[in-house]
Amino acid sequence: MLSLNLHTFPISLHSNSSNFRSYSKSINGLPLNLNQNLPITFLKSYRRFPTPSPPLDPFLKSLFSNRARSQILISGSRVPNNSIHSHPSAFPNKLRFQTLRAAADSAPQHTGPDKDAGSKPKTIQLAVIFGLWYFQNVIFNIYNKKVLNIFPYPWLLGSFQLLIGSIWMFFLWSFNLQPYPKISKDLILALLGPALFHSIGHISAGVSLSKVAVSFTHVIKSSEPVFSVAFSSFLGYSYPITVWLSILPIVLGCSLAAVTEVSFNPQGLWGALISNLGFVLRNIYSKKSLQNFKEVNGLNLYGLISIVSLFYLFPVAIFVEGYQWVEGYRQAIAVVGKPSTFYLWVILSGIFYHLYNQSSYQALDEISPLTFSVGNTMKRVVVIVATILVFRNPVQPLNALGSAIAIFGTFLYSQATIARKGKKDGSGKKN
């Protein structure tokens, strides 16, 4: 180590003239930007390198901007702002910078408009997801009801819809459009319970739709939170008073809609209620039996449940109504005129049944639970209004009022449960 009693050591920074080790590209986190001679003060000691160092890195040409030429103070000395020349084979081994006034204001900054511009694609994406979710649900309900009007055998139609969903999932897995889930014996056993209750919920909704108007079925299905609170409380879960109060308008609205429904049918009412029961038990059972299979994403989980549900439903369908299918098919073709039209309606009901469920899972992945709950409530409104317009079902004022109260109660329930979950998570973090 050679010691020099110098306060300043002049150098001229040119990348094509001297063999020096390059600077670090940042000092104290600030980017170096050198496009002029850099005033530097060195330590009073330096180390001579035994071999020539590589050429100075070109980035030193762009260190400080014209707006703020920096001065670096090392060991308390200040170098005047002039050109300096260095010894060609020596360079300080360690620089102890005490003050750096860099031209940070010349660096690019992220501004509000840039963030707004970045949020626009996200907004468009969510709008597309919601639009598809609503559109697919409406199309499913329309064609499902059209088929049931001329072929009132919901067990066969429900089985075919699960078959279409199963074929769709195998298509996605075969072409790597969806990651193939790792199937194990434990996973199959865990799926048996949720798939059974999914089958009950699916076929019960089909029975209801075959007996009453689509709008009435969806109004009754909006009472699903009542079943969820009741069964969860029975299993030991506790709910605040706000949740219990939110289900009162649901009960009131559904009761008023049922009493004033023009197409009222007891089987249609009970089918919708049993459908709520099945889907609530499916959700509760899924949380318990599938909590150890976090690696299976929502879309794959729904696909696997659909496949297992098909094996539950189709054998029972043959037993319940299989002897009527041939004669029912002939009558349906006689009504619709062309077999191709009937086939098209059946296929569309199966495709859009699976697609709207797929879109709901995609929406839940992209948005918060609060936004999803609001979107799900509005989805029922869209389906009810769309099917009333398509099928021209008569609606009495009290029936419309009851439907509105029930749907509003569903919205209040979603807000109350999300607020409860937020408080619970907050208290958990504090603890």
CSV table of C-alpha atoms in Angstrom, one decimal:
chain,number,residue,atom,x,y,z
A,1,MET,CA,0.0,0.0,0.0
A,2,LEU,CA,1.4,3.4,-1.0
A,3,SER,CA,0.5,6.5,1.0
A,4,LEU,CA,0.3,9.9,-0.5
A,5,ASN,CA,-0.3,13.1,1.3
A,6,LEU,CA,-2.8,14.3,-1.1
A,7,HIS,CA,-6.3,15.8,-0.6
A,8,THR,CA,-7.2,15.6,-4.2
A,9,PHE,CA,-6.1,13.4,-7.0
A,10,PRO,CA,-7.0,14.6,-10.5
A,11,ILE,CA,-8.3,12.2,-13.1
A,12,SER,CA,-10.0,12.6,-16.5
A,13,LEU,CA,-12.7,10.0,-17.0
A,14,HIS,CA,-12.6,8.8,-20.6
A,15,SER,CA,-13.7,5.2,-21.3
A,16,ASN,CA,-11.3,4.8,-24.2
A,17,SER,CA,-8.1,6.2,-22.7
A,18,SER,CA,-7.3,4.7,-19.2
A,19,ASN,CA,-7.4,1.2,-17.8
A,20,PHE,CA,-9.3,1.5,-14.6
A,21,ARG,CA,-11.7,-0.7,-12.7
A,22,SER,CA,-15.2,0.5,-13.3
A,23,TYR,CA,-17.3,2.3,-10.7
A,24,SER,CA,-20.3,0.8,-9.1
A,25,LYS,CA,-23.4,1.8,-11.1
A,26,SER,CA,-25.0,3.4,-8.0
A,27,ILE,CA,-24.0,5.3,-5.0
A,28,ASN,CA,-26.3,5.0,-1.9
A,29,GLY,CA,-29.1,3.7,-4.1
A,30,LEU,CA,-28.9,6.7,-6.5
A,31,PRO,CA,-28.0,6.1,-10.2
A,32,LEU,CA,-24.8,7.5,-11.5
A,33,ASN,CA,-25.2,9.6,-14.6
A,34,LEU,CA,-21.9,10.9,-15.9
A,35,ASN,CA,-21.7,12.9,-19.1
A,36,GLN,CA,-19.0,15.4,-18.0
A,37,ASN,CA,-15.8,15.5,-16.1
A,38,LEU,CA,-16.6,14.3,-12.5
A,39,PRO,CA,-15.1,16.2,-9.6
A,40,ILE,CA,-13.9,13.7,-7.1
A,41,THR,CA,-11.8,13.7,-4.0
A,42,PHE,CA,-10.0,10.6,-3.1
A,43,LEU,CA,-8.7,9.2,0.2
A,44,LYS,CA,-5.1,9.8,1.1
A,45,SER,CA,-4.2,6.3,0.4
A,46,TYR,CA,-4.7,4.1,-2.6
A,47,ARG,CA,-3.6,0.7,-3.9
A,48,ARG,CA,-1.6,0.1,-7.0
A,49,PHE,CA,-2.8,-2.8,-9.1
A,50,PRO,CA,-0.3,-5.4,-10.1
A,51,THR,CA,-1.9,-5.9,-13.6
A,52,PRO,CA,-3.7,-3.5,-15.9
A,53,SER,CA,-7.4,-3.1,-15.2
A,54,PRO,CA,-10.0,-3.5,-17.9
A,55,PRO,CA,-11.2,-0.3,-19.7
A,56,LEU,CA,-13.5,2.0,-18.0
A,57,ASP,CA,-17.2,0.9,-18.4
A,58,PRO,CA,-19.1,3.0,-20.9
A,59,PHE,CA,-21.8,3.8,-18.4
A,60,LEU,CA,-19.6,6.4,-16.8
A,61,LYS,CA,-20.3,8.6,-19.7
A,62,SER,CA,-23.8,9.2,-18.4
A,63,LEU,CA,-23.4,9.9,-14.8
A,64,PHE,CA,-24.7,13.3,-13.9
A,65,SER,CA,-27.1,15.4,-15.9
A,66,ASN,CA,-26.5,18.9,-17.0
A,67,ARG,CA,-29.2,20.2,-14.6
A,68,ALA,CA,-27.2,19.2,-11.5
A,69,ARG,CA,-23.5,18.5,-11.7
A,70,SER,CA,-22.6,16.7,-8.5
A,71,GLN,CA,-19.8,17.1,-6.2
A,72,ILE,CA,-18.6,14.2,-4.2
A,73,LEU,CA,-16.9,14.8,-0.8
A,74,ILE,CA,-14.5,12.1,0.4
A,75,SER,CA,-12.6,12.5,3.7
A,76,GLY,CA,-13.9,16.0,4.0
A,77,SER,CA,-12.1,17.5,0.9
A,78,ARG,CA,-13.9,19.2,-2.0
A,79,VAL,CA,-12.6,19.1,-5.5
A,80,PRO,CA,-13.0,22.2,-7.7
A,81,ASN,CA,-15.1,21.7,-10.8
A,82,ASN,CA,-12.4,21.3,-13.4
A,83,SER,CA,-10.8,18.7,-15.6
A,84,ILE,CA,-8.2,16.5,-13.8
A,85,HIS,CA,-5.7,13.9,-15.0
A,86,SER,CA,-4.7,10.7,-13.2
A,87,HIS,CA,-1.9,8.3,-13.0
A,88,PRO,CA,-2.7,5.6,-15.6
A,89,SER,CA,-2.0,2.6,-13.5
A,90,ALA,CA,-3.5,3.6,-10.1
A,91,PHE,CA,-7.0,3.9,-8.8
A,92,PRO,CA,-8.4,4.1,-5.3
A,93,ASN,CA,-9.4,0.8,-3.9
A,94,LYS,CA,-12.2,2.1,-1.6
A,95,LEU,CA,-14.1,5.3,-1.8
A,96,ARG,CA,-15.8,6.6,1.4
A,97,PHE,CA,-18.5,8.9,0.0
A,98,GLN,CA,-19.9,11.3,2.6
A,99,THR,CA,-22.2,13.5,0.5
A,100,LEU,CA,-23.7,13.1,-2.9
A,101,ARG,CA,-25.9,15.6,-4.6
A,102,ALA,CA,-27.0,13.7,-7.7
A,103,ALA,CA,-29.4,14.8,-10.4
A,104,ALA,CA,-32.2,12.6,-9.2
A,105,ASP,CA,-34.8,14.9,-10.6
A,106,SER,CA,-33.7,14.0,-14.1
A,107,ALA,CA,-34.5,10.3,-13.6
A,108,PRO,CA,-37.9,9.0,-14.9
A,109,GLN,CA,-40.6,9.1,-12.3
A,110,HIS,CA,-43.9,7.1,-12.2
A,111,THR,CA,-46.8,9.5,-12.4
A,112,GLY,CA,-50.5,9.2,-11.8
A,113,PRO,CA,-51.4,9.0,-15.5
A,114,ASP,CA,-49.1,6.1,-16.0
A,115,LYS,CA,-50.8,4.2,-13.2
A,116,ASP,CA,-54.2,5.1,-14.6
A,117,ALA,CA,-53.1,3.9,-18.0
A,118,GLY,CA,-52.0,0.6,-16.4
A,119,SER,CA,-55.3,0.1,-14.7
A,120,LYS,CA,-57.3,0.5,-17.8
A,121,PRO,CA,-56.5,-3.0,-19.2
A,122,LYS,CA,-57.4,-4.5,-15.8
A,123,THR,CA,-60.7,-2.7,-15.8
A,124,ILE,CA,-61.4,-4.0,-19.4
A,125,GLN,CA,-60.5,-7.5,-18.3
A,126,LEU,CA,-62.9,-7.5,-15.4
A,127,ALA,CA,-65.6,-6.1,-17.6
A,128,VAL,CA,-65.1,-8.9,-20.1
A,129,ILE,CA,-65.1,-11.5,-17.3
A,130,PHE,CA,-68.4,-10.1,-15.8
A,131,GLY,CA,-69.9,-9.8,-19.2
A,132,LEU,CA,-69.2,-13.4,-20.1
A,133,TRP,CA,-70.4,-14.6,-16.7
A,134,TYR,CA,-73.7,-12.9,-17.1
A,135,PHE,CA,-74.1,-13.7,-20.8
A,136,GLN,CA,-73.4,-17.4,-20.4
A,137,ASN,CA,-75.7,-17.7,-17.4
A,138,VAL,CA,-78.6,-16.0,-19.3
A,139,ILE,CA,-78.0,-18.2,-22.4
A,140,PHE,CA,-77.9,-21.4,-20.2
A,141,ASN,CA,-81.2,-20.5,-18.5
A,142,ILE,CA,-82.9,-19.7,-21.8
A,143,TYR,CA,-81.9,-22.9,-23.6
A,144,ASN,CA,-82.3,-25.0,-20.5
A,145,LYS,CA,-85.9,-23.8,-20.1
A,146,LYS,CA,-86.6,-24.2,-23.9
A,147,VAL,CA,-85.5,-27.9,-23.7
A,148,LEU,CA,-87.5,-28.6,-20.5
A,149,ASN,CA,-90.6,-27.0,-22.0
A,150,ILE,CA,-90.7,-29.7,-24.8
A,151,PHE,CA,-88.8,-32.5,-23.1
A,152,PRO,CA,-89.7,-32.3,-19.3
A,153,TYR,CA,-87.1,-34.9,-18.2
A,154,PRO,CA,-84.6,-32.9,-16.0
A,155,TRP,CA,-82.7,-36.0,-14.9
A,156,LEU,CA,-81.5,-36.9,-18.4
A,157,LEU,CA,-80.9,-33.3,-19.3
A,158,GLY,CA,-78.9,-32.7,-16.1
A,159,SER,CA,-76.8,-35.8,-16.7
A,160,PHE,CA,-76.1,-34.6,-20.3
A,161,GLN,CA,-75.0,-31.2,-19.0
A,162,LEU,CA,-72.5,-32.8,-16.6
A,163,LEU,CA,-71.3,-35.0,-19.5
A,164,ILE,CA,-70.6,-31.9,-21.6
A,165,GLY,CA,-68.7,-30.3,-18.7
A,166,SER,CA,-66.6,-33.4,-18.3
A,167,ILE,CA,-65.7,-33.6,-22.0
A,168,TRP,CA,-64.8,-29.9,-21.9
A,169,MET,CA,-62.4,-30.4,-19.0
A,170,PHE,CA,-60.8,-33.4,-20.7
A,171,PHE,CA,-60.3,-31.2,-23.8
A,172,LEU,CA,-58.6,-28.4,-21.7
A,173,TRP,CA,-56.3,-31.0,-20.0
A,174,SER,CA,-55.4,-32.8,-23.2
A,175,PHE,CA,-54.2,-29.6,-25.0
A,176,ASN,CA,-52.6,-28.1,-21.9
A,177,LEU,CA,-55.0,-25.3,-21.8
A,178,GLN,CA,-55.5,-26.0,-18.1
A,179,PRO,CA,-53.0,-27.7,-15.7
A,180,TYR,CA,-53.8,-31.3,-15.3
A,181,PRO,CA,-54.6,-32.0,-11.6
A,182,LYS,CA,-52.6,-34.7,-9.7
A,183,ILE,CA,-55.2,-37.4,-9.0
A,184,SER,CA,-54.8,-39.6,-5.9
A,185,LYS,CA,-56.9,-42.0,-4.0
A,186,ASP,CA,-57.3,-39.5,-1.1
A,187,LEU,CA,-58.5,-36.8,-3.5
A,188,ILE,CA,-61.1,-39.1,-5.1
A,189,LEU,CA,-62.4,-40.1,-1.6
A,190,ALA,CA,-62.5,-36.4,-0.6
A,191,LEU,CA,-64.5,-35.6,-3.7
A,192,LEU,CA,-67.3,-38.1,-3.0
A,193,GLY,CA,-69.1,-36.0,-0.5
A,194,PRO,CA,-69.1,-32.7,-2.3
A,195,ALA,CA,-69.9,-34.4,-5.6
A,196,LEU,CA,-73.0,-36.1,-4.1
A,197,PHE,CA,-74.4,-32.8,-2.7
A,198,HIS,CA,-73.5,-31.1,-6.0
A,199,SER,CA,-75.6,-33.7,-7.8
A,200,ILE,CA,-78.5,-33.1,-5.5
A,201,GLY,CA,-78.3,-29.3,-5.9
A,202,HIS,CA,-78.0,-29.6,-9.7
A,203,ILE,CA,-80.9,-32.0,-10.3
A,204,SER,CA,-83.2,-30.3,-7.9
A,205,ALA,CA,-82.7,-27.0,-9.7
A,206,GLY,CA,-83.5,-28.8,-12.9
A,207,VAL,CA,-86.7,-30.2,-11.5
A,208,SER,CA,-87.7,-26.8,-10.3
A,209,LEU,CA,-87.1,-25.2,-13.7
A,210,SER,CA,-89.1,-27.9,-15.4
A,211,LYS,CA,-92.2,-27.0,-13.2
A,212,VAL,CA,-92.1,-23.2,-12.8
A,213,ALA,CA,-90.8,-20.1,-14.4
A,214,VAL,CA,-87.1,-19.4,-14.4
A,215,SER,CA,-87.6,-16.1,-12.6
A,216,PHE,CA,-89.4,-17.8,-9.7
A,217,THR,CA,-86.7,-20.5,-9.4
A,218,HIS,CA,-84.0,-17.8,-9.1
A,219,VAL,CA,-86.0,-15.8,-6.6
A,220,ILE,CA,-86.3,-18.9,-4.4
A,221,LYS,CA,-82.6,-19.8,-4.9
A,222,SER,CA,-81.7,-16.4,-3.6
A,223,SER,CA,-82.7,-17.8,-0.2
A,224,GLU,CA,-79.5,-19.9,-0.1
A,225,PRO,CA,-77.9,-17.7,2.6
A,226,VAL,CA,-80.8,-18.8,5.0
A,227,PHE,CA,-79.8,-22.4,4.6
A,228,SER,CA,-76.1,-21.6,4.9
A,229,VAL,CA,-76.5,-19.7,8.2
A,230,ALA,CA,-78.9,-22.4,9.6
A,231,PHE,CA,-76.7,-25.4,8.9
A,232,SER,CA,-73.4,-23.6,9.8
A,233,SER,CA,-74.9,-22.6,13.1
A,234,PHE,CA,-76.0,-26.2,13.7
A,235,LEU,CA,-72.4,-27.3,13.1
A,236,GLY,CA,-71.1,-24.9,15.7
A,237,TYR,CA,-70.4,-21.7,13.7
A,238,SER,CA,-71.5,-18.4,15.3
A,239,TYR,CA,-72.8,-15.4,13.4
A,240,PRO,CA,-73.3,-11.8,14.6
A,241,ILE,CA,-76.8,-10.2,14.8
A,242,THR,CA,-76.2,-8.3,11.6
A,243,VAL,CA,-76.0,-11.6,9.6
A,244,TRP,CA,-79.2,-12.9,11.2
A,245,LEU,CA,-81.0,-9.7,10.5
A,246,SER,CA,-79.9,-9.7,6.9
A,247,ILE,CA,-81.7,-13.0,6.2
A,248,LEU,CA,-85.1,-11.7,7.4
A,249,PRO,CA,-85.8,-9.7,4.2
A,250,ILE,CA,-84.8,-12.8,2.2
A,251,VAL,CA,-87.4,-14.9,3.9
A,252,LEU,CA,-90.0,-12.2,3.6
A,253,GLY,CA,-89.3,-11.5,-0.1
A,254,CYS,CA,-89.3,-15.2,-1.1
A,255,SER,CA,-92.6,-15.8,0.8
A,256,LEU,CA,-94.2,-12.9,-0.9
A,257,ALA,CA,-92.9,-14.0,-4.3
A,258,ALA,CA,-94.2,-17.6,-3.8
A,259,VAL,CA,-97.7,-16.5,-2.7
A,260,THR,CA,-98.1,-14.2,-5.7
A,261,GLU,CA,-96.4,-16.4,-8.3
A,262,VAL,CA,-98.7,-17.1,-11.3
A,263,SER,CA,-96.9,-20.3,-12.3
A,264,PHE,CA,-96.6,-21.6,-8.7
A,265,ASN,CA,-96.1,-25.3,-8.4
A,266,PRO,CA,-95.2,-27.2,-5.1
A,267,GLN,CA,-92.6,-29.3,-6.9
A,268,GLY,CA,-91.0,-26.2,-8.4
A,269,LEU,CA,-90.8,-24.6,-4.9
A,270,TRP,CA,-89.5,-27.7,-3.2
A,271,GLY,CA,-87.0,-28.3,-6.0
A,272,ALA,CA,-85.5,-24.8,-5.6
A,273,LEU,CA,-85.3,-25.2,-1.8
A,274,ILE,CA,-83.7,-28.6,-2.0
A,275,SER,CA,-81.2,-27.2,-4.5
A,276,ASN,CA,-80.2,-24.6,-2.0
A,277,LEU,CA,-79.8,-27.3,0.6
A,278,GLY,CA,-77.6,-29.4,-1.7
A,279,PHE,CA,-75.3,-26.5,-2.7
A,280,VAL,CA,-74.9,-25.3,0.9
A,281,LEU,CA,-74.0,-28.8,2.1
A,282,ARG,CA,-71.6,-29.1,-0.9
A,283,ASN,CA,-69.8,-25.9,0.2
A,284,ILE,CA,-69.7,-26.9,3.9
A,285,TYR,CA,-68.5,-30.4,3.1
A,286,SER,CA,-65.9,-29.1,0.6
A,287,LYS,CA,-64.3,-26.9,3.3
A,288,LYS,CA,-63.8,-29.9,5.5
A,289,SER,CA,-62.9,-32.7,3.1
A,290,LEU,CA,-60.9,-30.7,0.5
A,291,GLN,CA,-58.9,-28.4,2.8
A,292,ASN,CA,-55.8,-30.6,2.4
A,293,PHE,CA,-55.8,-30.3,-1.4
A,294,LYS,CA,-54.9,-26.6,-1.8
A,295,GLU,CA,-52.8,-27.4,-4.9
A,296,VAL,CA,-56.0,-28.1,-6.9
A,297,ASN,CA,-57.3,-24.8,-8.3
A,298,GLY,CA,-60.9,-23.8,-8.4
A,299,LEU,CA,-61.6,-24.7,-12.0
A,300,ASN,CA,-60.0,-28.1,-11.8
A,301,LEU,CA,-61.9,-28.8,-8.6
A,302,TYR,CA,-65.2,-27.9,-10.2
A,303,GLY,CA,-64.3,-30.1,-13.2
A,304,LEU,CA,-63.5,-33.1,-11.0
A,305,ILE,CA,-66.7,-32.6,-9.0
A,306,SER,CA,-68.7,-32.5,-12.3
A,307,ILE,CA,-67.1,-35.8,-13.4
A,308,VAL,CA,-67.9,-37.6,-10.2
A,309,SER,CA,-71.4,-36.1,-10.1
A,310,LEU,CA,-72.1,-37.6,-13.5
A,311,PHE,CA,-71.5,-41.1,-12.1
A,312,TYR,CA,-73.9,-40.3,-9.3
A,313,LEU,CA,-76.6,-38.8,-11.4
A,314,PHE,CA,-76.9,-40.9,-14.6
A,315,PRO,CA,-77.7,-44.3,-13.0
A,316,VAL,CA,-80.4,-42.7,-10.9
A,317,ALA,CA,-81.8,-40.9,-14.0
A,318,ILE,CA,-82.2,-44.2,-15.8
A,319,PHE,CA,-84.1,-45.6,-12.8
A,320,VAL,CA,-86.4,-42.5,-12.3
A,321,GLU,CA,-87.4,-41.6,-15.8
A,322,GLY,CA,-85.5,-43.8,-18.3
A,323,TYR,CA,-88.6,-45.6,-19.4
A,324,GLN,CA,-90.1,-42.3,-20.6
A,325,TRP,CA,-87.2,-41.0,-22.7
A,326,VAL,CA,-88.1,-42.6,-26.1
A,327,GLU,CA,-91.7,-41.4,-26.1
A,328,GLY,CA,-90.7,-38.0,-24.7
A,329,TYR,CA,-88.1,-37.6,-27.5
A,330,ARG,CA,-90.7,-38.3,-30.2
A,331,GLN,CA,-93.0,-35.7,-28.7
A,332,ALA,CA,-90.2,-33.1,-28.5
A,333,ILE,CA,-89.3,-33.6,-32.2
A,334,ALA,CA,-93.0,-33.3,-33.1
A,335,VAL,CA,-93.2,-30.0,-31.3
A,336,VAL,CA,-89.9,-28.4,-32.5
A,337,GLY,CA,-90.1,-29.7,-36.0
A,338,LYS,CA,-86.4,-30.4,-36.7
A,339,PRO,CA,-84.3,-32.9,-34.7
A,340,SER,CA,-81.3,-30.6,-35.3
A,341,THR,CA,-83.0,-27.8,-33.5
A,342,PHE,CA,-83.6,-30.0,-30.5
A,343,TYR,CA,-80.0,-31.3,-30.5
A,344,LEU,CA,-78.7,-27.7,-30.8
A,345,TRP,CA,-80.7,-26.5,-27.8
A,346,VAL,CA,-79.6,-29.5,-25.6
A,347,ILE,CA,-75.9,-29.0,-26.6
A,348,LEU,CA,-76.0,-25.2,-26.0
A,349,SER,CA,-77.6,-25.8,-22.5
A,350,GLY,CA,-74.7,-28.2,-21.6
A,351,ILE,CA,-71.9,-26.0,-23.0
A,352,PHE,CA,-73.1,-22.8,-21.3
A,353,TYR,CA,-73.9,-24.5,-18.1
A,354,HIS,CA,-70.2,-25.4,-17.7
A,355,LEU,CA,-68.9,-22.1,-19.2
A,356,TYR,CA,-70.9,-19.9,-16.8
A,357,ASN,CA,-69.5,-21.9,-13.8
A,358,GLN,CA,-66.0,-21.6,-15.2
A,359,SER,CA,-66.4,-17.9,-15.6
A,360,SER,CA,-67.6,-17.5,-12.1
A,361,TYR,CA,-64.4,-19.2,-10.8
A,362,GLN,CA,-62.3,-17.0,-13.0
A,363,ALA,CA,-64.1,-13.9,-11.7
A,364,LEU,CA,-63.5,-15.0,-8.1
A,365,ASP,CA,-59.8,-15.3,-8.9
A,366,GLU,CA,-59.6,-11.8,-10.3
A,367,ILE,CA,-61.7,-9.8,-7.8
A,368,SER,CA,-62.4,-9.4,-4.1
A,369,PRO,CA,-65.1,-11.4,-2.4
A,370,LEU,CA,-67.1,-8.2,-1.9
A,371,THR,CA,-67.1,-7.4,-5.6
A,372,PHE,CA,-67.9,-11.0,-6.4
A,373,SER,CA,-70.9,-11.1,-4.0
A,374,VAL,CA,-72.3,-7.9,-5.5
A,375,GLY,CA,-71.8,-9.3,-9.0
A,376,ASN,CA,-73.5,-12.6,-8.1
A,377,THR,CA,-76.5,-10.7,-6.7
A,378,MET,CA,-76.7,-8.6,-9.8
A,379,LYS,CA,-76.4,-11.7,-11.9
A,380,ARG,CA,-79.7,-13.0,-10.5
A,381,VAL,CA,-81.4,-9.7,-11.4
A,382,VAL,CA,-80.1,-9.9,-15.0
A,383,VAL,CA,-81.2,-13.6,-15.4
A,384,ILE,CA,-84.7,-12.8,-13.9
A,385,VAL,CA,-85.2,-9.8,-16.2
A,386,ALA,CA,-83.8,-11.5,-19.3
A,387,THR,CA,-86.0,-14.7,-18.9
A,388,ILE,CA,-89.1,-12.6,-18.2
A,389,LEU,CA,-88.5,-10.7,-21.4
A,390,VAL,CA,-87.8,-13.9,-23.5
A,391,PHE,CA,-90.6,-16.1,-22.2
A,392,ARG,CA,-93.0,-13.2,-21.5
A,393,ASN,CA,-94.0,-14.6,-18.1
A,394,PRO,CA,-96.7,-12.5,-16.4
A,395,VAL,CA,-95.4,-10.7,-13.3
A,396,GLN,CA,-97.7,-9.2,-10.7
A,397,PRO,CA,-96.6,-6.0,-8.7
A,398,LEU,CA,-96.5,-7.9,-5.4
A,399,ASN,CA,-94.5,-10.7,-7.0
A,400,ALA,CA,-91.9,-8.1,-8.4
A,401,LEU,CA,-91.8,-6.5,-4.9
A,402,GLY,CA,-91.1,-9.8,-3.2
A,403,SER,CA,-88.4,-10.7,-5.7
A,404,ALA,CA,-86.7,-7.3,-5.1
A,405,ILE,CA,-86.9,-7.6,-1.3
A,406,ALA,CA,-85.4,-11.1,-1.5
A,407,ILE,CA,-82.5,-10.1,-3.8
A,408,PHE,CA,-81.8,-7.0,-1.6
A,409,GLY,CA,-81.7,-9.3,1.4
A,410,THR,CA,-79.1,-11.4,-0.3
A,411,PHE,CA,-77.0,-8.3,-1.0
A,412,LEU,CA,-77.2,-7.3,2.7
A,413,TYR,CA,-76.2,-10.8,3.8
A,414,SER,CA,-73.1,-10.7,1.6
A,415,GLN,CA,-72.1,-7.4,3.1
A,416,ALA,CA,-72.7,-8.6,6.6
A,417,THR,CA,-70.7,-11.8,6.1
A,418,ILE,CA,-67.7,-10.0,4.5
A,419,ALA,CA,-67.7,-7.5,7.3
A,420,ARG,CA,-67.7,-10.3,9.8
A,421,LYS,CA,-64.8,-12.0,8.0
A,422,GLY,CA,-62.9,-8.7,7.9
A,423,LYS,CA,-63.2,-8.3,11.7
A,424,LYS,CA,-62.2,-11.9,12.3
A,425,ASP,CA,-59.1,-11.5,10.2
A,426,GLY,CA,-58.2,-8.2,11.9
A,427,SER,CA,-58.5,-9.7,15.3
A,428,GLY,CA,-56.4,-12.6,14.3
A,429,LYS,CA,-53.6,-10.4,13.1
A,430,LYS,CA,-53.7,-8.4,16.3
A,431,ASN,CA,-53.4,-11.6,18.3
